[in-house]
Amino acid sequence: MTDHHRRPVPLAKAYRLLNHGPTVLVSAAHEGARNIMAAAWSVPIDFEPPKVAVVLDKSTWTRKLLEQSGTFVMQVPVVTQADLVETVGSVSGLALEEAGGGDKFARYGLQSFPGEVVDAPLLEGCVAWLECRLIPEPHNQERYDLFLGEVVAAYADERVFKDGHWDFSGHDELRTLHHIAGGHFLVIGDGVKGVELPPL
Amino acid sequence: MTDHHRRPVPLAKAYRLLNHGPTVLVSAAHEGARNIMAAAWSVPIDFEPPKVAVVLDKSTWTRKLLEQSGTFVMQVPVVTQADLVETVGSVSGLALEEAGGGDKFARYGLQSFPGEVVDAPLLEGCVAWLECRLIPEPHNQERYDLFLGEVVAAYADERVFKDGHWDFSGHDELRTLHHIAGGHFLVIGDGVKGVELPPL
């Protein structure tokens, strides 16, 4: 399957893909091995060049692949992928690999496509993708499980991200997921505009 | 005004107040001066003791107060506060102070209440509050404008946060805000459950 709605996002606008706080999927690959996991704890940390931060537990295989390759992908899944997000967030890719049963992509029939810059696979069916290069910060990584990355390429589904803004109206099936705990997610709603108040 | 719906949240569940990625307001106080600002870039980074990270630009007065006091509060505003969030995110507290017109609380009639542990004011009308102690990390602060904190007390509005889970159904006026850019917010929606998939 090819996603005909995927369009490049200018790097200066890439932070907006994560600004509203969606749960993301993090993928990484190294020397033929690949993995993908869910991460509720990610955040933009700079505009241009765009930078991101994500917490990756020491037990995760994605973290090891990312540390080895120095690159990763953050992608934004949608409400119809809730089971998939819960699954790749619960199942250990390393355990699968050690059991010889193939990786998560094979086991769950996940379709992916290659990035333009990094080796990690990009998952079909998401609404945003950010290819990232690791910014090595060993103290943050070891002490806080916190990984920083520079976004080097970004894309979004033009049906819901247009002119630098999300608008999910008319596309309920493409709304982003926001994890609470234990597979319980909130789904993003519609827009509202805030305007500056006059002083009292 | 006293908020009769505010209840303590066990520290082990405090990360769930931010897990779904809401835009927050950060407040800080030092030697009689106080400020509050909007921050879209915040994220939990640990469970217990709960830790958070937030990006605070070098130009902000809240950052200076936080650096001096070593404490801050993160609070989660709601859709009916969209104009207030945009306002405290646009107006410079330092400029107000230098102009002698009083701080943002006075200028916009913001009602606050004291924390149990820290000096920063807690804003009435929000649905969650996290009192935090700065974890000094000068490299992160200087290079990435990234501030880490340990949550030392947490509260939430029991109408929408119960038993460790958000549920906004029946309380549209208390739904959280998720900033895109330029005062455009998305409002959080309802829940969905993800369940682990069987292998192919």
Coordinates of N, CA and C in Angstrom, one line a residue, chain B residues 56-153:
Chain B
L56 N 11.5 26.0 28.7 CA 11.3 27.4 29.0 C 12.3 28.3 28.4
D57 N 11.8 29.1 27.5 CA 12.7 30.0 26.7 C 13.5 30.9 27.7
K58 N 14.7 31.3 27.2 CA 15.6 32.1 28.1 C 15.0 33.5 28.3
S59 N 14.1 33.9 27.4 CA 13.5 35.3 27.6 C 12.4 35.3 28.6
T60 N 12.0 34.2 29.2 CA 10.8 34.2 30.1 C 11.1 34.5 31.5
W61 N 10.3 35.3 32.1 CA 10.5 35.7 33.5 C 10.2 34.5 34.4
T62 N 9.2 33.7 34.1 CA 8.9 32.5 34.9 C 10.2 31.6 35.0
R63 N 11.0 31.5 34.0 CA 12.2 30.8 34.0 C 13.2 31.4 35.1
K64 N 13.3 32.7 35.1 CA 14.2 33.3 36.1 C 13.7 33.1 37.5
L65 N 12.4 33.2 37.7 CA 11.9 33.0 39.1 C 12.1 31.5 39.5
L66 N 11.9 30.6 38.6 CA 12.1 29.2 38.8 C 13.6 28.9 39.1
E67 N 14.5 29.5 38.4 CA 15.9 29.3 38.6 C 16.3 29.8 40.0
Q68 N 15.7 30.9 40.4 CA 16.0 31.5 41.7 C 15.4 30.7 42.9
S69 N 14.1 30.3 42.7 CA 13.4 29.6 43.8 C 13.7 28.1 43.8
G70 N 14.0 27.5 42.7 CA 14.2 26.1 42.6 C 12.9 25.3 42.7
T71 N 11.8 26.0 42.5 CA 10.5 25.3 42.5 C 9.6 25.9 41.4
F72 N 8.6 25.1 41.1 CA 7.6 25.6 40.1 C 6.3 24.8 40.2
V73 N 5.3 25.3 39.5 CA 4.0 24.5 39.5 C 3.7 24.3 38.0
M74 N 3.3 23.1 37.6 CA 2.7 22.9 36.3 C 1.2 22.6 36.6
Q75 N 0.3 23.4 35.8 CA -1.1 23.2 36.0 C -1.8 23.0 34.6
V76 N -2.8 22.3 34.6 CA -3.5 21.9 33.3 C -4.8 22.7 33.1
P77 N -4.7 23.7 32.2 CA -5.9 24.5 32.0 C -7.0 23.8 31.1
V78 N -8.1 24.4 31.0 CA -9.3 23.8 30.3 C -9.8 24.7 29.2
V79 N -10.7 24.2 28.4 CA -11.2 24.9 27.2 C -11.7 26.2 27.5
T80 N -12.4 26.4 28.6 CA -13.0 27.7 28.9 C -11.9 28.7 29.3
Q81 N -10.7 28.3 29.5 CA -9.6 29.2 29.8 C -8.7 29.5 28.5
A82 N -9.2 29.1 27.3 CA -8.4 29.3 26.1 C -7.8 30.7 26.0
D83 N -8.7 31.7 26.2 CA -8.2 33.1 26.0 C -7.1 33.4 27.1
L84 N -7.3 32.9 28.3 CA -6.4 33.1 29.4 C -5.0 32.5 29.0
V85 N -5.1 31.2 28.5 CA -3.9 30.5 28.2 C -3.1 31.3 27.1
E86 N -3.8 31.8 26.1 CA -3.2 32.5 25.0 C -2.6 33.8 25.6
T87 N -3.3 34.4 26.5 CA -2.9 35.7 27.1 C -1.6 35.5 27.9
V88 N -1.6 34.6 28.8 CA -0.4 34.5 29.7 C 0.8 33.8 28.9
G89 N 0.4 33.3 27.7 CA 1.5 32.8 26.8 C 2.0 33.9 25.9
S90 N 1.4 35.0 25.8 CA 1.8 36.1 24.8 C 2.3 37.3 25.5
V91 N 1.8 37.6 26.7 CA 2.2 38.8 27.4 C 3.4 38.5 28.3
S92 N 4.4 39.4 28.3 CA 5.6 39.2 29.1 C 5.4 39.8 30.5
G93 N 5.5 38.9 31.5 CA 5.4 39.2 32.9 C 6.4 40.3 33.3
L94 N 7.6 40.1 32.8 CA 8.7 41.0 33.1 C 8.4 42.4 32.6
A95 N 7.9 42.5 31.4 CA 7.5 43.8 30.8 C 6.4 44.5 31.7
L96 N 5.5 43.7 32.1 CA 4.4 44.3 33.0 C 5.0 44.8 34.3
E97 N 5.9 44.0 34.9 CA 6.5 44.4 36.1 C 7.3 45.7 36.0
E98 N 8.1 45.7 34.9 CA 8.9 46.9 34.7 C 8.0 48.2 34.4
A99 N 6.8 47.9 33.8 CA 5.9 49.1 33.6 C 5.2 49.5 34.8
G100 N 5.4 48.7 35.9 CA 4.7 49.0 37.2 C 3.2 48.8 37.2
G101 N 2.7 48.0 36.3 CA 1.3 47.8 36.3 C 0.8 46.6 37.0
G102 N 1.6 46.0 37.8 CA 1.2 44.8 38.5 C 1.5 43.6 37.7
D103 N 1.4 42.4 38.3 CA 1.8 41.2 37.6 C 0.5 40.6 36.8
K104 N 0.7 39.5 36.1 CA -0.4 38.9 35.3 C -1.6 38.6 36.2
F105 N -1.4 38.2 37.4 CA -2.5 37.8 38.3 C -3.4 39.0 38.6
A106 N -2.7 40.2 38.8 CA -3.4 41.4 39.1 C -4.1 41.9 37.8
R107 N -3.3 42.0 36.8 CA -3.7 42.6 35.5 C -5.0 41.9 34.9
Y108 N -5.0 40.6 35.1 CA -6.1 39.8 34.4 C -7.0 39.2 35.4
G109 N -6.9 39.5 36.7 CA -7.8 39.1 37.7 C -7.7 37.6 37.9
L110 N -6.5 37.0 37.8 CA -6.4 35.6 38.0 C -6.4 35.2 39.5
Q111 N -7.3 34.2 39.8 CA -7.4 33.7 41.2 C -6.4 32.6 41.4
S112 N -5.7 32.6 42.5 CA -4.8 31.5 42.8 C -4.9 31.1 44.2
F113 N -4.3 29.9 44.5 CA -4.2 29.5 45.9 C -2.8 28.9 46.2
P114 N -2.4 28.9 47.4 CA -1.0 28.4 47.7 C -0.9 26.9 47.6
G115 N 0.3 26.5 47.3 CA 0.7 25.1 47.3 C 1.0 24.6 48.7
E116 N 1.1 23.3 48.8 CA 1.5 22.8 50.1 C 3.0 22.7 50.3
V117 N 3.7 22.7 49.2 CA 5.2 22.5 49.3 C 6.0 23.7 48.8
V118 N 5.5 24.2 47.6 CA 6.3 25.2 46.9 C 5.7 26.6 47.1
D119 N 6.5 27.6 46.7 CA 6.0 29.0 46.8 C 5.1 29.5 45.6
A120 N 5.3 28.8 44.5 CA 4.6 29.3 43.3 C 3.0 29.2 43.5
P121 N 2.3 30.2 42.9 CA 0.9 30.1 43.0 C 0.2 29.1 42.1
L122 N -0.9 28.5 42.6 CA -1.6 27.5 41.8 C -2.9 28.2 41.3
L123 N -3.2 28.1 40.0 CA -4.3 28.8 39.3 C -5.6 28.1 39.5
E124 N -6.6 28.9 40.0 CA -7.9 28.3 40.1 C -8.5 28.0 38.8
G125 N -9.4 27.0 38.7 CA -10.1 26.8 37.5 C -9.4 25.7 36.6
C126 N -8.2 25.4 36.9 CA -7.5 24.3 36.1 C -8.1 22.9 36.6
V127 N -7.7 21.8 35.9 CA -8.1 20.5 36.3 C -7.0 19.6 36.9
A128 N -5.8 20.1 36.9 CA -4.7 19.4 37.5 C -3.6 20.4 37.9
W129 N -2.9 20.0 39.0 CA -1.8 20.8 39.5 C -0.7 19.9 39.9
L130 N 0.6 20.2 39.6 CA 1.7 19.5 40.0 C 2.7 20.4 40.6
E131 N 3.0 20.3 41.9 CA 4.0 21.1 42.5 C 5.4 20.4 42.3
C132 N 6.4 21.1 41.9 CA 7.6 20.5 41.4 C 8.8 21.2 42.0
R133 N 9.8 20.4 42.3 CA 11.2 20.9 42.7 C 12.1 20.7 41.5
L134 N 12.8 21.8 41.2 CA 13.7 21.7 40.1 C 14.8 20.7 40.3
I135 N 15.1 19.9 39.3 CA 16.3 19.0 39.4 C 17.4 19.7 38.6
P136 N 18.3 20.3 39.2 CA 19.3 21.2 38.5 C 20.1 20.3 37.5
E137 N 20.0 20.8 36.2 CA 20.8 20.1 35.2 C 21.2 21.3 34.2
P138 N 22.3 22.0 34.7 CA 22.7 23.2 34.0 C 22.9 23.0 32.5
H139 N 23.5 21.9 32.1 CA 23.7 21.7 30.6 C 22.4 21.7 29.9
N140 N 21.4 20.9 30.3 CA 20.1 20.9 29.7 C 19.5 22.3 29.7
Q141 N 19.6 23.0 30.8 CA 18.9 24.3 30.9 C 19.5 25.3 29.9
E142 N 20.9 25.3 29.8 CA 21.5 26.3 29.0 C 21.5 25.9 27.5
R143 N 21.7 24.7 27.2 CA 21.8 24.3 25.8 C 20.4 24.1 25.2
Y144 N 19.5 23.5 25.9 CA 18.2 23.1 25.3 C 17.0 23.8 26.0
D145 N 17.2 24.7 26.9 CA 16.1 25.4 27.6 C 15.2 24.4 28.3
L146 N 15.8 23.2 28.6 CA 15.0 22.1 29.1 C 15.2 22.0 30.7
F147 N 14.1 22.1 31.4 CA 14.1 22.0 32.9 C 13.5 20.7 33.3
L148 N 14.1 20.1 34.2 CA 13.6 18.8 34.8 C 13.1 19.1 36.2
G149 N 12.0 18.5 36.6 CA 11.5 18.7 38.0 C 11.0 17.4 38.6
E150 N 11.1 17.3 39.9 CA 10.4 16.2 40.6 C 9.1 16.6 41.2
V151 N 8.1 15.9 40.9 CA 6.7 16.2 41.4 C 6.7 15.9 42.9
V152 N 6.3 16.9 43.7 CA 6.3 16.6 45.1 C 4.9 16.7 45.7
A153 N 3.9 17.1 44.9 CA 2.5 17.1 45.3 C 1.7 17.3 44.1

